[in-house]
Amino acid sequence: MAPPAVLSDFLHSYGGGGGIHGPSPPDFRTAAARQKFGFAGTCTAEGMGGGPRKPAPRTHQYSIHDFHPPLVLPSFLFDDPVFMYELAAARPPKPQPQPPQPQQQPPQPPAQMPDIDWQPNVEKYRERVRRNKASSAAVPRELPHGYPRMLRSPAVWSRADMEGREDKYVFRLAPAEVAEAERAMEQFTASGQPMSALCRATFPLPTLGPRVAQMSQQLDSGCGFFVLRGFEPRNYSSEENVVLYTGIASYVADRRGRQDENGNMLLHLVDLGSQVAPDNVRQAPYSNVAQPFHTDLGEIIGLYALEQAAHGGKSKLASMGKVYNELAAHRPDYIHTLHRPDWIFDRFGQNPPYLSRPLLYKGPENSNTASGSSSNANMTLAFSRRLLTGSKVSPRSKGIPPMTEQQAEALDAVHFTAEKHCLTLECRRGDMQFWNNLSLLHAREGFEDDREKGMRRHLLRLWLKKDDSPWKSPKPLEGLLEDVYGDIKPGSGVTENWPIVPILDYDHVTTRKRSSGHG
């Protein structure tokens, strides 16, 4: 703070800048001097008189440190009351202590989507594991509360338990059983009844029916899947194949589900080719690309192979219980990540634009799985990878929250653990596969058709539900399952449709909004 004008003028005339060297001080006894510098009253400083005088000795200097730079003044000025009054008025106020200001954080860049693909990349996965391990804080070493360290039940298995043991899950039909099913097929087809009327009563199988019902117990209390082998689809028309398959399925489960918003009860899994829609927009069920591990919306999935591919196209099944056990033993932090409700599922333009929920659900203790075991709860993974990562034909929507690096690592860990332990099923022509979608993850190999040889992979898919199954869908998915298995609401405009041949509509095979998997 600079001194007031009266002091500044005085100091300038006395020595320029607060020093004591310079011309003699003015005679404050004269009125002219007091008027010039604004001083009033009588100067009583000792030794002050008329005429020139020598500067005060240095021992009489005073430094006024309230000014910057400090003022160095001769001592006789401090005897003048007028000067002291002016000096007091010029003294800057003492600075008041200021409360500490919160340190402003630099703006954070928007979160970015991890580099993760719909088709899992093992090199990217390993690099992410290495990077997250180096950069992350301490991760949980214990499982979430209530989650068991290990599941024990027949539904927990690995490839080594199943390879070379087809007798455990493949059931071959006797010629008499095939003939019985063909008679029921012909009887229903001739009746002219709609497909919605097809049930055990209208598709009687007095011998084969009880056997199929017994096989279906394997979905609840066994390995979670079985294969029925012995039919020859080439012997039947398209309509007869649909009737035969649906009639057999009525002995596996109690209800059939709608597979899209149009009420289609049946889906044709077949590569429709670029004539219907280009490869870059045609969704996976209508192409020949490999599909990563995922789950569908149905509680029980059924496939009927009308024809097999020339190369590839096999089904892959993996036990969720085995995947859980391995992750829980070696990376309990993955279990924490998977069961948190912050996974973002893209709805590709619908309202709301995304949903959030967990991927992993712990069910109640199940007495049918491992009697006497304290760790026999049903553990269910429920997700469609495309809705989490996007894909080449379904780019992830802009503006929705990205996946975290920890989620990307855990999602790939599920896939590669499932790949490690999965069983690959040869999908022969005529095979009917059924599996528990709440206990098994599934995937598909990519494939190549050979139309000249008549080898064009073509499967029929049903979504089924057993009302008395001990495996129950997680509560957060009940709303989605109501759209699949619930009664059609009056006035909804939805009807039960049974497409006998593949749907070739461009919009139907390219829409991103529809998902066969859990969303």
Tab-separated table of N, CA, C and O in Angstrom, residues 425-466:
chain	number	residue	atom	x	y	z
A	425	LEU	N	-21.361	-79.719	-28.903
A	425	LEU	CA	-22.340	-80.709	-29.339
A	425	LEU	C	-22.426	-80.719	-30.854
A	425	LEU	O	-22.666	-79.685	-31.478
A	426	GLU	N	-22.231	-81.890	-31.430
A	426	GLU	CA	-22.427	-82.020	-32.863
A	426	GLU	C	-23.920	-81.936	-33.160
A	426	GLU	O	-24.717	-82.715	-32.629
A	427	CYS	N	-24.280	-80.964	-33.956
A	427	CYS	CA	-25.695	-80.721	-34.240
A	427	CYS	C	-26.089	-81.496	-35.507
A	427	CYS	O	-26.125	-80.964	-36.608
A	428	ARG	N	-26.388	-82.793	-35.322
A	428	ARG	CA	-26.725	-83.635	-36.459
A	428	ARG	C	-28.136	-83.326	-36.969
A	428	ARG	O	-29.008	-82.911	-36.206
A	429	ARG	N	-28.334	-83.583	-38.247
A	429	ARG	CA	-29.679	-83.429	-38.811
A	429	ARG	C	-30.648	-84.351	-38.060
A	429	ARG	O	-30.378	-85.535	-37.867
A	430	GLY	N	-31.757	-83.785	-37.604
A	430	GLY	CA	-32.761	-84.549	-36.875
A	430	GLY	C	-32.624	-84.470	-35.368
A	430	GLY	O	-33.534	-84.882	-34.628
A	431	ASP	N	-31.504	-83.966	-34.855
A	431	ASP	CA	-31.327	-83.843	-33.402
A	431	ASP	C	-32.262	-82.782	-32.832
A	431	ASP	O	-32.468	-81.718	-33.427
A	432	MET	N	-32.813	-83.070	-31.667
A	432	MET	CA	-33.544	-82.071	-30.879
A	432	MET	C	-32.748	-81.858	-29.591
A	432	MET	O	-32.550	-82.808	-28.825
A	433	GLN	N	-32.273	-80.659	-29.375
A	433	GLN	CA	-31.521	-80.313	-28.179
A	433	GLN	C	-32.400	-79.487	-27.253
A	433	GLN	O	-33.122	-78.581	-27.698
A	434	PHE	N	-32.332	-79.790	-25.972
A	434	PHE	CA	-33.040	-79.004	-24.962
A	434	PHE	C	-32.061	-78.744	-23.813
A	434	PHE	O	-31.348	-79.657	-23.379
A	435	TRP	N	-32.023	-77.487	-23.320
A	435	TRP	CA	-31.160	-77.188	-22.175
A	435	TRP	C	-31.789	-76.131	-21.274
A	435	TRP	O	-32.635	-75.329	-21.700
A	436	ASN	N	-31.328	-76.174	-20.025
A	436	ASN	CA	-31.781	-75.234	-18.997
A	436	ASN	C	-31.013	-73.927	-19.174
A	436	ASN	O	-29.811	-73.860	-18.903
A	437	ASN	N	-31.693	-72.887	-19.602
A	437	ASN	CA	-31.057	-71.600	-19.880
A	437	ASN	C	-30.684	-70.857	-18.598
A	437	ASN	O	-29.970	-69.854	-18.656
A	438	LEU	N	-31.142	-71.348	-17.442
A	438	LEU	CA	-30.792	-70.733	-16.166
A	438	LEU	C	-29.579	-71.381	-15.522
A	438	LEU	O	-29.075	-70.889	-14.507
A	439	SER	N	-29.104	-72.477	-16.107
A	439	SER	CA	-27.923	-73.139	-15.548
A	439	SER	C	-26.792	-73.284	-16.553
A	439	SER	O	-25.671	-73.629	-16.164
A	440	LEU	N	-27.050	-73.019	-17.843
A	440	LEU	CA	-26.041	-73.203	-18.881
A	440	LEU	C	-25.904	-71.961	-19.744
A	440	LEU	O	-26.916	-71.330	-20.119
A	441	LEU	N	-24.671	-71.607	-20.041
A	441	LEU	CA	-24.372	-70.630	-21.083
A	441	LEU	C	-24.245	-71.378	-22.405
A	441	LEU	O	-23.886	-72.561	-22.438
A	442	HIS	N	-24.548	-70.696	-23.500
A	442	HIS	CA	-24.391	-71.347	-24.797
A	442	HIS	C	-23.753	-70.404	-25.806
A	442	HIS	O	-23.836	-69.177	-25.680
A	443	ALA	N	-23.103	-70.999	-26.784
A	443	ALA	CA	-22.440	-70.266	-27.863
A	443	ALA	C	-22.582	-71.090	-29.139
A	443	ALA	O	-23.109	-72.214	-29.120
A	444	ARG	N	-22.107	-70.526	-30.239
A	444	ARG	CA	-22.202	-71.221	-31.531
A	444	ARG	C	-20.947	-71.000	-32.336
A	444	ARG	O	-20.412	-69.885	-32.382
A	445	GLU	N	-20.470	-72.042	-32.963
A	445	GLU	CA	-19.371	-71.900	-33.897
A	445	GLU	C	-19.839	-71.176	-35.159
A	445	GLU	O	-21.012	-71.269	-35.547
A	446	GLY	N	-18.912	-70.451	-35.804
A	446	GLY	CA	-19.208	-69.993	-37.142
A	446	GLY	C	-19.311	-71.187	-38.079
A	446	GLY	O	-18.833	-72.284	-37.772
A	447	PHE	N	-19.944	-70.993	-39.234
A	447	PHE	CA	-20.158	-72.150	-40.107
A	447	PHE	C	-20.181	-71.733	-41.581
A	447	PHE	O	-20.295	-70.553	-41.918
A	448	GLU	N	-20.060	-72.751	-42.421
A	448	GLU	CA	-20.142	-72.574	-43.869
A	448	GLU	C	-21.145	-73.576	-44.425
A	448	GLU	O	-21.108	-74.762	-44.087
A	449	ASP	N	-22.038	-73.101	-45.266
A	449	ASP	CA	-23.015	-73.955	-45.930
A	449	ASP	C	-22.475	-74.415	-47.278
A	449	ASP	O	-21.550	-73.819	-47.845
A	450	ASP	N	-23.072	-75.479	-47.801
A	450	ASP	CA	-22.803	-75.952	-49.160
A	450	ASP	C	-24.161	-76.278	-49.786
A	450	ASP	O	-24.674	-77.395	-49.664
A	451	ARG	N	-24.735	-75.278	-50.423
A	451	ARG	CA	-26.092	-75.440	-50.944
A	451	ARG	C	-26.146	-76.458	-52.080
A	451	ARG	O	-27.184	-77.108	-52.279
A	452	GLU	N	-25.086	-76.560	-52.829
A	452	GLU	CA	-25.091	-77.538	-53.921
A	452	GLU	C	-25.250	-78.958	-53.392
A	452	GLU	O	-25.862	-79.811	-54.053
A	453	LYS	N	-24.717	-79.214	-52.218
A	453	LYS	CA	-24.859	-80.531	-51.592
A	453	LYS	C	-26.064	-80.593	-50.661
A	453	LYS	O	-26.284	-81.622	-49.996
A	454	GLY	N	-26.833	-79.533	-50.614
A	454	GLY	CA	-27.999	-79.513	-49.745
A	454	GLY	C	-27.672	-79.368	-48.279
A	454	GLY	O	-28.517	-79.657	-47.414
A	455	MET	N	-26.465	-78.914	-47.964
A	455	MET	CA	-26.038	-78.769	-46.567
A	455	MET	C	-26.111	-77.293	-46.181
A	455	MET	O	-25.139	-76.543	-46.330
A	456	ARG	N	-27.262	-76.881	-45.737
A	456	ARG	CA	-27.520	-75.508	-45.317
A	456	ARG	C	-28.059	-75.545	-43.893
A	456	ARG	O	-29.187	-75.988	-43.659
A	457	ARG	N	-27.242	-75.093	-42.953
A	457	ARG	CA	-27.619	-75.172	-41.544
A	457	ARG	C	-28.955	-74.469	-41.315
A	457	ARG	O	-29.125	-73.287	-41.630
A	458	HIS	N	-29.910	-75.210	-40.720
A	458	HIS	CA	-31.252	-74.666	-40.504
A	458	HIS	C	-31.813	-75.303	-39.242
A	458	HIS	O	-32.052	-76.506	-39.183
A	459	LEU	N	-31.983	-74.470	-38.212
A	459	LEU	CA	-32.511	-74.937	-36.936
A	459	LEU	C	-33.805	-74.210	-36.614
A	459	LEU	O	-33.983	-73.034	-36.971
A	460	LEU	N	-34.707	-74.900	-35.920
A	460	LEU	CA	-35.912	-74.293	-35.366
A	460	LEU	C	-35.703	-74.112	-33.868
A	460	LEU	O	-35.183	-75.008	-33.190
A	461	ARG	N	-36.107	-72.953	-33.353
A	461	ARG	CA	-35.904	-72.666	-31.924
A	461	ARG	C	-37.226	-72.413	-31.232
A	461	ARG	O	-38.095	-71.686	-31.738
A	462	LEU	N	-37.383	-73.007	-30.063
A	462	LEU	CA	-38.508	-72.744	-29.169
A	462	LEU	C	-37.982	-72.246	-27.829
A	462	LEU	O	-36.909	-72.656	-27.374
A	463	TRP	N	-38.766	-71.352	-27.200
A	463	TRP	CA	-38.516	-70.968	-25.815
A	463	TRP	C	-39.606	-71.612	-24.966
A	463	TRP	O	-40.808	-71.432	-25.228
A	464	LEU	N	-39.185	-72.343	-23.932
A	464	LEU	CA	-40.107	-73.139	-23.135
A	464	LEU	C	-39.983	-72.793	-21.655
A	464	LEU	O	-39.002	-72.188	-21.222
A	465	LYS	N	-40.993	-73.244	-20.892
A	465	LYS	CA	-40.991	-72.983	-19.444
A	465	LYS	C	-41.680	-74.133	-18.730
A	465	LYS	O	-42.762	-74.568	-19.138
A	466	LYS	N	-41.032	-74.636	-17.646
A	466	LYS	CA	-41.624	-75.648	-16.787
A	466	LYS	C	-42.144	-74.963	-15.535
A	466	LYS	O	-41.383	-74.335	-14.800
